[in-house]
């Protein structure tokens, strides 16, 4: 299959002076990120109401924003939604509704919704099934969404975002509904795809240890601003946890990431 | 931990990530799945054809039933070979029963499509023009025209009533949409607000009835029950034109609507302009429901039951669901029209009474089946 439309290399993602919010009130202010290299995974961390989801939605083009988001040569702020949606994929936190749509139909509808209009029925089904197999739920393709477990619906949701082959994939708490097995499964899969395809993944996570293990860089948000940014072992320190989360604890490096032990609230 | 099936993913030459898996042996699970999906699509197409056939058949039955029963063969002759029958029979078929039967078909189709779109746009299984007060608003607009002769300036005569009905329907739909978008209300809030609309407009219509002249009053009473008896070729033509305008746009929005069923944020992340989709859908809903109500009065529950039957039969892919809703609505209304002539022999019951008798149990079943969603 050939990539449609674009001959540019994936391009780095850079955010400068981004502001976004609701009803004229800025929830995130003056956010600078990147440049984020193709094929890397970034986690947005921070306490509740730090602006993680608002920032992610602004990156997804779902939230009015000012400032600059550049992907390669292209400016995403102010780009028409249909064009934006071709470059940036978004997986919302809530699971797909339990409706009478089979997994493969839901995946196909992700491609059809705002159509490039270049593919026939059979081709769409093939492409959808490719993605479902990649995500590990090819055998559930003909099952209705309503009959799946939460973890399976999360994977179906991931497939809907992946099937559009975005350059940048935004995941809002992709593992919050999942048990340990599925958490690792989703993170492993996402990292494999990121490494192989050059996709950029930005995700909101609550679990610091998971973020440290699976991200190339983390962004610590506090009060709508970036409190720290960098490789996990540099950005996540005991002092920062005290500053951002008002908790005391220790952070130690381990083989696969960081071990974070929280003592108490400050 | 079990590993995923490892499939080769080529590095992209150009920036777009590739998610292709390599070819698998024939007869694999993969082939079976693709085949099963093909069968699913074909089954739905066949079901659509069956529904279409059933609707045409029901139309024939509708024409054949009445004070003097005519066999289907005579109906056929009367429609296509009028020379084979005597004049009174041809007149009954062509000028009396055909407009009524077509009106039933069109009203059913229009209300059912309006209901299907409303359920998707408002993300609410109980939404329909009748249950959320759109029909009540339309009949209030119609009553304004009938009783007080009030209408938009520049319009005269026959247009006052349908345009009033449309304008009031559109106003009520905009209110509902603002509420649905406000998020504060939730599913329950929208239903309760719809009920409030029903009460308000019914009270307003009652007030108009109170001050109405004897003649206007008798017109109005029929209105509130929903009756096909007033169908004329002119009203059939207007509703047919509205349907002919709305259906293609509705079907064109089908893919975006399917995406809406997966969630609004998801649909937007697929590139769907949700505000635009909502606005034009609401415009269609108002035109379809407003025109229907303007010509035959408030007919309950077709807009609720039709889409749900279509959904049960064909699922949520709106490429099939929307046309299926059109057909199930047409079918239900045709059958209801037949029933309205047969229940009390020799008496033409208002068809709205029949649809309510069918609709209320379905409405209750929906509430009981999904307590979490209502």
XYZ file of C-alpha atoms in Angstrom:
640
model
C 0.000 0.000 0.000
C 1.295 3.420 -0.792
C 0.912 6.368 1.491
C -1.621 8.738 0.092
C -0.961 12.317 -0.634
C 2.226 13.017 1.267
C 5.739 12.848 0.060
C 7.209 14.747 3.007
C 9.085 12.844 5.628
C 7.089 12.512 8.829
C 8.572 15.645 10.305
C 9.081 16.691 13.885
C 6.315 18.091 16.039
C 6.897 21.420 17.713
C 4.542 23.369 19.980
C 5.164 27.039 20.729
C 3.186 29.333 23.001
C 0.078 27.163 22.941
C -2.942 28.431 24.862
C -6.264 26.649 25.067
C -9.258 26.624 27.338
C -13.009 26.918 27.728
C -15.253 29.958 27.515
C -12.365 32.360 27.036
C -10.573 31.088 30.131
C -7.162 29.625 29.379
C -6.673 26.201 30.959
C -3.237 25.636 29.467
C -0.905 28.614 29.066
C 2.246 29.204 27.076
C 3.028 25.564 26.468
C 6.221 24.853 24.535
C 6.991 21.278 23.546
C 9.527 19.586 21.370
C 10.855 19.360 18.843
C 9.456 15.833 19.138
C 11.163 13.392 16.792
C 9.204 10.932 14.642
C 8.997 7.527 16.298
C 8.923 8.777 19.850
C 6.484 8.415 22.711
C 5.661 11.305 24.995
C 3.598 11.174 28.192
C 1.682 14.085 29.641
C 1.654 13.837 33.404
C 0.275 15.954 36.174
C -2.389 16.185 38.851
C -6.101 16.511 38.127
C -7.039 19.800 36.478
C -3.439 20.386 35.362
C -4.685 20.741 31.790
C -3.521 17.403 30.360
C -6.722 16.562 28.538
C -7.211 20.156 27.395
C -3.709 20.178 25.925
C -4.311 16.839 24.224
C -7.635 18.009 22.788
C -6.022 21.211 21.560
C -3.368 19.126 19.805
C -6.186 17.032 18.322
C -7.863 20.139 16.936
C -10.954 19.544 19.057
C -10.432 22.640 21.170
C -9.888 26.198 19.995
C -6.261 27.113 20.566
C -3.827 29.910 19.871
C -0.107 29.680 19.404
C 1.641 27.317 17.069
C 1.647 23.552 16.529
C 3.960 22.631 13.679
C 4.210 19.165 12.176
C 7.127 19.216 9.776
C 6.394 22.169 7.520
C 2.726 22.413 8.342
C 0.963 24.590 10.868
C -1.864 22.713 12.608
C -3.448 25.602 14.495
C -6.295 26.892 12.364
C -6.079 24.010 9.895
C -9.519 22.787 8.706
C -10.689 19.860 10.800
C -10.908 17.384 7.918
C -7.302 18.045 6.920
C -6.167 18.052 10.548
C -7.855 14.694 11.096
C -5.748 13.173 8.337
C -2.530 14.047 10.156
C -3.513 13.672 13.787
C -5.425 10.783 15.348
C -7.111 10.926 18.713
C -8.360 8.245 21.038
C -10.761 9.690 23.614
C -10.742 8.425 27.153
C -14.279 7.052 27.030
C -14.803 3.695 25.384
C -16.862 3.331 22.202
C -20.553 3.028 23.013
C -22.127 -0.412 23.182
C -24.010 -0.188 19.925
C -25.088 -2.560 17.188
C -21.991 -2.137 15.092
C -19.480 -4.911 14.576
C -15.837 -4.199 15.357
C -14.888 -4.254 11.693
C -17.755 -1.909 10.793
C -16.721 0.515 13.507
C -13.175 0.425 12.163
C -14.362 0.960 8.605
C -16.572 3.833 9.691
C -13.471 5.520 11.089
C -12.115 5.556 7.541
C -15.385 6.456 5.886
C -16.478 9.262 8.209
C -14.817 12.079 6.317
C -13.894 10.249 3.200
C -10.897 10.458 0.994
C -13.281 8.432 -1.198
C -10.584 6.406 -2.879
C -11.396 2.917 -1.745
C -13.989 0.268 -2.409
C -15.843 -1.899 0.063
C -13.479 -4.860 -0.095
C -10.402 -2.668 0.182
C -11.774 -0.934 3.267
C -12.581 -4.264 4.890
C -9.065 -5.534 4.184
C -7.462 -2.426 5.623
C -9.676 -2.530 8.705
C -8.898 -6.184 9.290
C -5.157 -5.517 8.911
C -5.374 -3.043 11.738
C -7.561 -5.259 13.916
C -5.091 -8.120 13.491
C -2.253 -5.780 14.340
C -4.006 -4.771 17.529
C -4.662 -8.446 18.279
C -8.445 -8.527 17.922
C -8.761 -9.798 14.362
C -10.760 -12.741 15.673
C -13.337 -10.328 17.118
C -13.896 -8.470 13.842
C -17.465 -9.659 13.387
C -18.435 -9.273 17.059
C -20.666 -6.375 18.005
C -19.091 -3.640 20.119
C -21.801 -4.254 22.698
C -20.590 -7.806 23.294
C -16.957 -6.939 24.058
C -15.237 -6.540 27.391
C -13.857 -3.158 28.403
C -10.327 -4.124 27.423
C -11.430 -5.379 24.046
C -13.396 -2.208 23.391
C -10.297 -0.201 24.288
C -8.376 -2.138 21.652
C -11.217 -1.567 19.168
C -10.984 2.126 19.960
C -7.229 2.057 19.388
C -7.801 0.324 16.056
C -10.220 3.089 15.005
C -7.523 5.663 15.597
C -4.715 3.592 14.032
C -6.594 2.633 10.895
C -6.500 6.238 9.730
C -2.699 6.015 9.824
C -2.118 9.342 11.500
C 1.352 10.914 11.776
C 0.630 11.912 15.339
C -1.503 9.744 17.619
C -2.974 11.253 20.780
C -4.140 8.855 23.493
C -6.176 10.092 26.438
C -5.589 7.676 29.313
C -5.307 4.670 27.018
C -4.886 2.163 29.832
C -7.074 3.541 32.607
C -9.884 1.046 31.937
C -7.578 -1.924 31.631
C -6.216 -4.606 33.899
C -2.470 -5.120 34.227
C -2.281 -7.600 31.386
C -4.067 -5.327 28.922
C -2.115 -2.287 30.147
C 1.168 -3.897 29.191
C -0.307 -5.316 26.036
C -1.508 -1.905 24.803
C 1.719 -0.115 25.729
C 3.902 -2.777 24.084
C 1.818 -2.659 20.955
C 1.825 1.118 20.749
C 5.581 1.236 21.185
C 6.120 -1.409 18.522
C 4.010 0.560 16.066
C 5.704 3.818 16.975
C 9.165 2.363 16.460
C 8.265 0.666 13.207
C 6.209 3.384 11.604
C 7.732 6.609 12.794
C 4.446 7.738 14.293
C 4.585 10.230 17.158
C 2.505 9.229 20.187
C 1.486 11.674 22.888
C -0.523 10.206 25.721
C -2.051 11.273 28.982
C -1.177 8.853 31.773
C -1.801 8.848 35.480
C 0.603 6.100 36.396
C 4.082 7.659 36.713
C 5.887 4.313 36.672
C 4.099 3.279 33.461
C 4.937 6.625 31.918
C 8.583 6.274 32.926
C 8.794 2.806 31.501
C 7.137 3.455 28.157
C 7.928 7.060 27.258
C 10.962 8.590 25.625
C 10.132 11.893 27.233
C 7.604 13.035 29.783
C 5.950 16.415 30.216
C 4.923 17.319 33.734
C 2.030 19.781 33.749
C 0.979 21.817 36.720
C -1.664 24.497 36.788
C -1.819 24.621 32.992
C 1.908 25.154 32.542
C 4.845 22.901 31.851
C 6.624 22.276 35.155
C 9.238 19.940 33.706
C 10.016 18.232 30.448
C 12.622 15.674 29.503
C 13.579 12.000 29.699
C 11.627 10.311 32.518
C 14.616 9.828 34.807
C 15.451 13.534 34.590
C 11.938 14.976 34.709
C 10.463 12.749 37.398
C 12.309 13.458 40.642
C 11.295 13.498 44.267
C 11.479 17.303 44.326
C 9.184 17.599 41.319
C 6.673 15.193 42.855
C 6.626 17.359 45.939
C 6.212 20.485 43.851
C 3.580 19.228 41.412
C 1.621 16.591 43.317
C 2.336 17.764 46.885
C 3.487 14.301 47.899
C 6.685 13.080 49.447
C 8.453 10.015 48.161
C 11.536 8.554 46.599
C 12.368 7.889 42.979
C 14.979 5.294 42.096
C 16.159 3.993 38.751
C 15.547 0.353 37.922
C 16.293 -1.816 34.924
C 13.044 -1.107 33.120
C 12.350 2.421 34.315
C 11.778 4.124 37.597
C 10.595 2.783 40.927
C 8.484 5.412 42.622
C 7.581 5.028 46.271
C 5.177 7.597 47.677
C 5.283 8.128 51.459
C 2.587 10.635 52.242
C 0.866 13.811 51.146
C 2.567 17.039 52.042
C 1.838 -13.123 28.557
C 0.717 -14.254 25.149
C 2.423 -12.558 22.253
C 0.492 -10.933 19.448
C 0.560 -12.470 16.052
C 3.737 -11.018 14.646
C 3.169 -9.448 11.312
C 5.686 -7.629 9.275
C 5.258 -3.917 9.118
C 7.394 -2.305 6.454
C 9.075 0.909 7.378
C 7.364 3.664 5.486
C 9.194 5.273 2.631
C 7.084 8.336 3.142
C 5.946 9.608 6.480
C 2.639 7.795 6.737
C 2.783 4.841 9.104
C 1.978 1.518 7.477
C -0.133 -1.056 9.216
C -0.276 -3.768 6.598
C 0.203 -7.333 7.555
C 1.714 -9.723 5.115
C -0.392 -12.139 3.076
C -1.772 -15.078 5.019
C -2.520 -18.518 3.614
C -5.892 -18.909 1.885
C -8.790 -20.334 3.854
C -7.496 -18.603 6.940
C -9.504 -16.909 9.634
C -8.805 -13.712 7.758
C -10.513 -14.867 4.567
C -13.462 -16.125 6.548
C -13.814 -12.766 8.248
C -13.714 -10.840 4.978
C -16.264 -13.252 3.521
C -18.467 -12.892 6.592
C -18.356 -9.118 6.285
C -19.321 -9.373 2.610
C -22.256 -11.589 3.553
C -23.313 -9.089 6.226
C -23.419 -6.273 3.686
C -25.298 -8.397 1.165
C -27.792 -9.539 3.788
C -28.528 -5.921 4.609
C -29.065 -5.031 0.974
C -31.458 -7.952 0.650
C -33.303 -6.847 3.784
C -33.664 -3.354 2.325
C -35.170 -4.863 -0.822
C -37.537 -6.985 1.266
C -38.645 -3.907 3.187
C -39.167 -2.050 -0.067
C -41.282 -4.891 -1.429
C -43.285 -5.078 1.797
C -43.943 -1.333 1.672
C -45.217 -1.500 -1.890
C -47.416 -4.454 -0.980
C -48.753 -2.609 2.066
C -49.531 0.370 -0.149
C -51.585 -1.938 -2.355
C -53.466 -3.329 0.646
C -54.061 0.172 1.916
C -55.692 1.144 -1.374
C -57.726 -2.036 -1.506
C -59.173 -1.608 2.008
C -62.082 0.694 2.645
C -65.862 0.863 2.794
C -66.007 -1.132 -0.425
C -63.213 -3.679 -0.460
C -61.457 -3.945 -3.787
C -59.299 -6.952 -4.636
C -55.622 -6.209 -5.225
C -56.014 -7.075 -8.879
C -58.605 -4.325 -9.318
C -56.289 -1.907 -7.513
C -53.590 -2.810 -10.005
C -55.931 -2.293 -12.942
C -57.294 0.936 -11.486
C -53.772 2.348 -11.168
C -52.239 1.191 -14.411
C -55.082 0.108 -16.733
C -58.051 2.330 -15.827
C -59.864 1.296 -19.006
C -60.510 -2.191 -17.576
C -62.660 -0.922 -14.694
C -65.847 1.105 -14.516
C -65.529 4.787 -13.726
C -66.657 4.839 -10.049
C -64.075 2.199 -9.117
C -61.343 4.123 -10.911
C -62.401 7.319 -9.140
C -62.344 5.617 -5.751
C -58.915 4.159 -6.393
C -57.268 7.144 -8.013
C -58.843 10.166 -6.363
C -59.955 8.928 -2.958
C -57.733 6.126 -1.789
C -54.474 6.684 -3.627
C -53.732 10.138 -2.181
C -54.546 8.890 1.323
C -52.441 5.793 0.915
C -49.518 7.727 -0.521
C -49.834 10.248 2.274
C -49.607 7.427 4.833
C -46.510 6.083 3.123
C -44.810 9.475 2.919
C -45.690 10.568 6.452
C -44.380 7.285 7.822
C -41.170 7.598 5.840
C -40.666 11.241 6.805
C -41.350 10.806 10.526
C -39.267 7.659 10.780
C -36.251 9.226 9.078
C -36.644 12.305 11.274
C -36.719 10.020 14.309
C -33.634 8.083 13.212
C -31.659 11.270 12.680
C -32.830 12.711 15.996
C -31.803 9.601 17.883
C -28.311 9.830 16.446
C -27.852 13.596 16.648
C -29.143 13.847 20.212
C -27.579 10.485 21.148
C -30.855 9.422 22.674
C -32.819 6.227 21.958
C -36.102 7.791 23.025
C -35.850 10.750 20.686
C -38.474 11.192 18.003
C -40.463 14.140 16.702
C -43.453 13.061 18.804
C -41.775 12.181 22.110
C -39.670 15.331 22.276
C -42.399 17.814 21.413
C -41.400 18.664 17.852
C -44.753 17.454 16.567
C -46.542 19.407 19.311
C -44.644 22.527 18.338
C -45.597 21.973 14.723
C -49.259 21.566 15.552
C -49.097 24.739 17.620
C -47.736 26.543 14.580
C -50.460 25.042 12.434
C -53.122 26.015 14.967
C -51.869 29.595 14.969
C -52.476 29.663 11.245
C -55.865 27.955 11.355
C -57.374 29.810 14.298
C -55.813 33.242 14.202
C -54.637 33.363 10.608
C -51.189 34.234 11.918
C -48.272 33.460 9.675
C -44.954 34.737 8.459
C -45.394 37.940 6.471
C -45.487 37.575 2.717
C -47.066 34.149 2.782
C -50.638 33.637 1.870
C -53.335 31.053 1.620
C -52.359 27.441 1.693
C -48.771 28.019 2.715
C -49.453 29.583 6.110
C -50.164 26.300 7.881
C -47.231 24.202 6.639
C -44.720 27.039 6.952
C -45.924 27.822 10.468
C -45.632 24.161 11.385
C -42.098 24.011 10.008
C -41.007 27.222 11.744
C -42.272 26.092 15.146
C -40.797 22.617 14.664
C -37.428 24.129 13.810
C -37.548 26.393 16.858
C -38.238 23.463 19.166
C -35.504 21.380 17.562
C -32.987 24.193 18.015
C -33.923 24.393 21.689
C -33.445 20.655 22.084
C -30.103 20.769 20.361
C -28.842 23.647 22.481
C -29.782 21.613 25.517
C -28.160 18.451 24.209
C -24.964 20.335 23.465
C -24.969 22.041 26.835
C -24.078 18.646 28.329
C -25.550 19.729 31.652
C -28.817 18.027 30.828
C -27.741 14.521 29.889
C -30.052 11.947 28.381
C -32.712 12.281 31.053
C -32.695 16.054 30.865
C -33.415 16.032 27.150
C -36.368 13.692 27.586
C -37.755 15.772 30.455
C -37.280 18.946 28.445
C -39.056 17.299 25.519
C -41.950 16.397 27.795
C -42.079 19.992 28.974
C -42.289 21.067 25.325
C -45.147 18.619 24.737
C -47.060 20.003 27.726
C -46.402 23.615 26.830
C -47.469 23.369 23.213
C -50.455 21.165 23.997
C -51.626 23.751 26.511
C -51.130 26.490 23.931
C -53.094 24.506 21.357
C -55.848 23.932 23.936
C -55.972 27.667 24.521
C -56.327 28.279 20.801
C -59.076 25.661 20.666
C -60.877 27.529 23.425
C -60.958 30.759 21.459
C -61.434 29.122 18.071
C -64.539 29.423 15.941
C -66.716 26.341 15.548
C -65.284 25.601 12.122
C -61.649 26.071 13.110
C -62.243 23.958 16.194
C -63.432 20.932 14.272
C -60.377 21.253 12.039
C -58.110 21.433 15.070
C -59.521 18.450 16.896
C -58.780 16.234 13.954
C -55.330 17.690 13.907
C -54.423 16.647 17.379
C -55.462 13.070 16.637
C -53.612 12.715 13.370
C -55.768 11.695 10.451
C -55.115 10.910 6.823
C -58.615 11.835 5.663
C -57.596 15.332 4.591
C -54.901 14.191 2.226
C -55.142 15.873 -1.172
C -53.002 15.488 -4.231
C -51.555 18.894 -3.475
C -50.462 18.025 0.062
C -49.099 14.683 -1.142
C -47.044 16.523 -3.745
C -45.621 18.985 -1.206
C -44.631 16.255 1.257
C -43.196 14.170 -1.569
C -41.095 17.160 -2.625
C -39.829 17.679 0.940
C -38.919 13.994 1.180
C -37.250 14.048 -2.221
C -35.153 16.991 -1.060
C -34.289 15.628 2.372
C -33.582 11.957 1.636
C -30.482 12.395 -0.566
C -28.840 14.827 1.860
C -29.661 12.540 4.712
C -28.107 9.543 2.976
C -25.063 11.591 2.121
C -24.534 12.282 5.804
C -24.859 8.580 6.660
C -21.152 7.876 7.212
C -20.701 10.908 9.416
C -23.745 9.833 11.421
C -22.355 6.349 11.953
C -19.217 7.993 13.319
C -21.384 10.110 15.634
C -22.739 6.904 17.158
C -19.176 6.075 18.214
C -19.027 9.326 20.163
C -18.869 12.986 19.250
C -15.157 13.453 19.985
C -14.338 10.369 18.010
C -16.379 11.600 15.052
C -14.595 14.947 15.157
C -11.216 13.262 15.337
C -12.239 11.422 12.140
C -12.731 14.825 10.534
C -16.523 15.125 10.848
C -17.732 18.706 11.171
C -20.216 17.892 13.908
C -21.769 21.349 14.171
C -22.532 21.427 10.466
C -23.821 17.869 10.537
C -26.120 18.707 13.469
C -27.429 21.898 11.937
C -28.406 20.403 8.601
C -29.797 17.322 10.240
C -32.011 19.482 12.455
C -33.130 21.395 9.395
C -34.156 18.131 7.741
C -35.872 16.885 10.885
C -37.910 20.104 11.118
C -38.880 20.044 7.456
C -39.879 16.385 7.539
C -41.745 16.487 10.835
C -43.205 19.980 10.300
C -44.616 19.196 6.864
C -46.012 15.863 8.006
C -47.748 17.432 10.963
C -49.032 20.305 8.839
C -50.893 17.919 6.557
C -52.043 15.080 8.785
C -51.701 16.313 12.351
C -49.635 14.760 15.125
C -49.034 11.097 14.508
C -47.290 9.497 17.411
C -44.508 6.958 17.734
C -43.835 6.161 14.070
C -40.677 8.226 14.412
C -39.721 6.178 17.453
C -40.708 2.670 16.441
C -39.603 2.826 12.803
C -35.918 3.527 13.495
C -35.771 0.950 16.282
C -37.147 -1.798 14.072
C -34.683 -0.738 11.377
C -31.863 -0.844 13.923
C -32.829 -4.314 15.118
C -32.900 -5.591 11.547
C -29.879 -3.824 10.073
C -27.662 -2.492 12.853
C -26.125 0.930 13.279
C -24.374 1.484 9.959
C -26.375 4.502 8.825
C -25.825 3.738 5.155
C -28.364 0.973 5.802
C -30.093 2.293 8.901
C -31.377 5.526 7.340
C -32.953 3.987 4.223
C -34.273 1.142 6.359
C -35.876 3.664 8.718
C -37.558 5.347 5.761
C -38.960 1.984 4.671
C -40.007 0.693 8.096
C -41.778 4.000 8.783
C -43.586 3.805 5.466
C -44.518 0.190 6.119
C -45.783 0.827 9.653
C -47.893 3.784 8.555
C -49.395 1.880 5.646
C -50.321 -1.012 7.912
C -51.648 1.407 10.542
C -53.757 3.014 7.836
C -55.156 -0.390 6.880
C -55.871 -1.125 10.536
C -57.552 2.249 11.037
C -60.104 1.223 8.418
C -60.611 -2.334 9.681
C -60.772 -2.005 13.488
C -64.282 -0.541 13.442
C -65.863 -1.664 10.166
C -67.230 1.228 8.189
C -65.484 3.837 10.372
C -62.194 5.532 9.552
C -60.365 5.879 12.880
C -57.775 8.648 13.120
C -54.570 6.834 12.247
C -52.706 8.542 15.100
C -54.742 6.465 17.540
C -53.583 3.256 15.862
C -49.903 4.221 15.810
C -50.078 5.135 19.482
C -51.536 1.743 20.294
C -48.538 0.148 18.584
C -46.040 2.704 19.792
C -46.660 2.952 23.520
C -45.683 -0.671 24.280
C -42.500 -0.251 22.255
C -41.708 2.988 24.064
C -42.149 1.265 27.438
C -40.063 -1.700 26.309
C -37.241 0.662 25.365
C -37.321 2.293 28.781
C -37.360 -1.032 30.583
C -34.671 -2.602 28.442
C -32.107 0.126 28.925
C -32.601 1.678 32.325
C -29.022 2.943 32.257
C -29.565 4.998 29.144
C -32.852 6.721 29.873
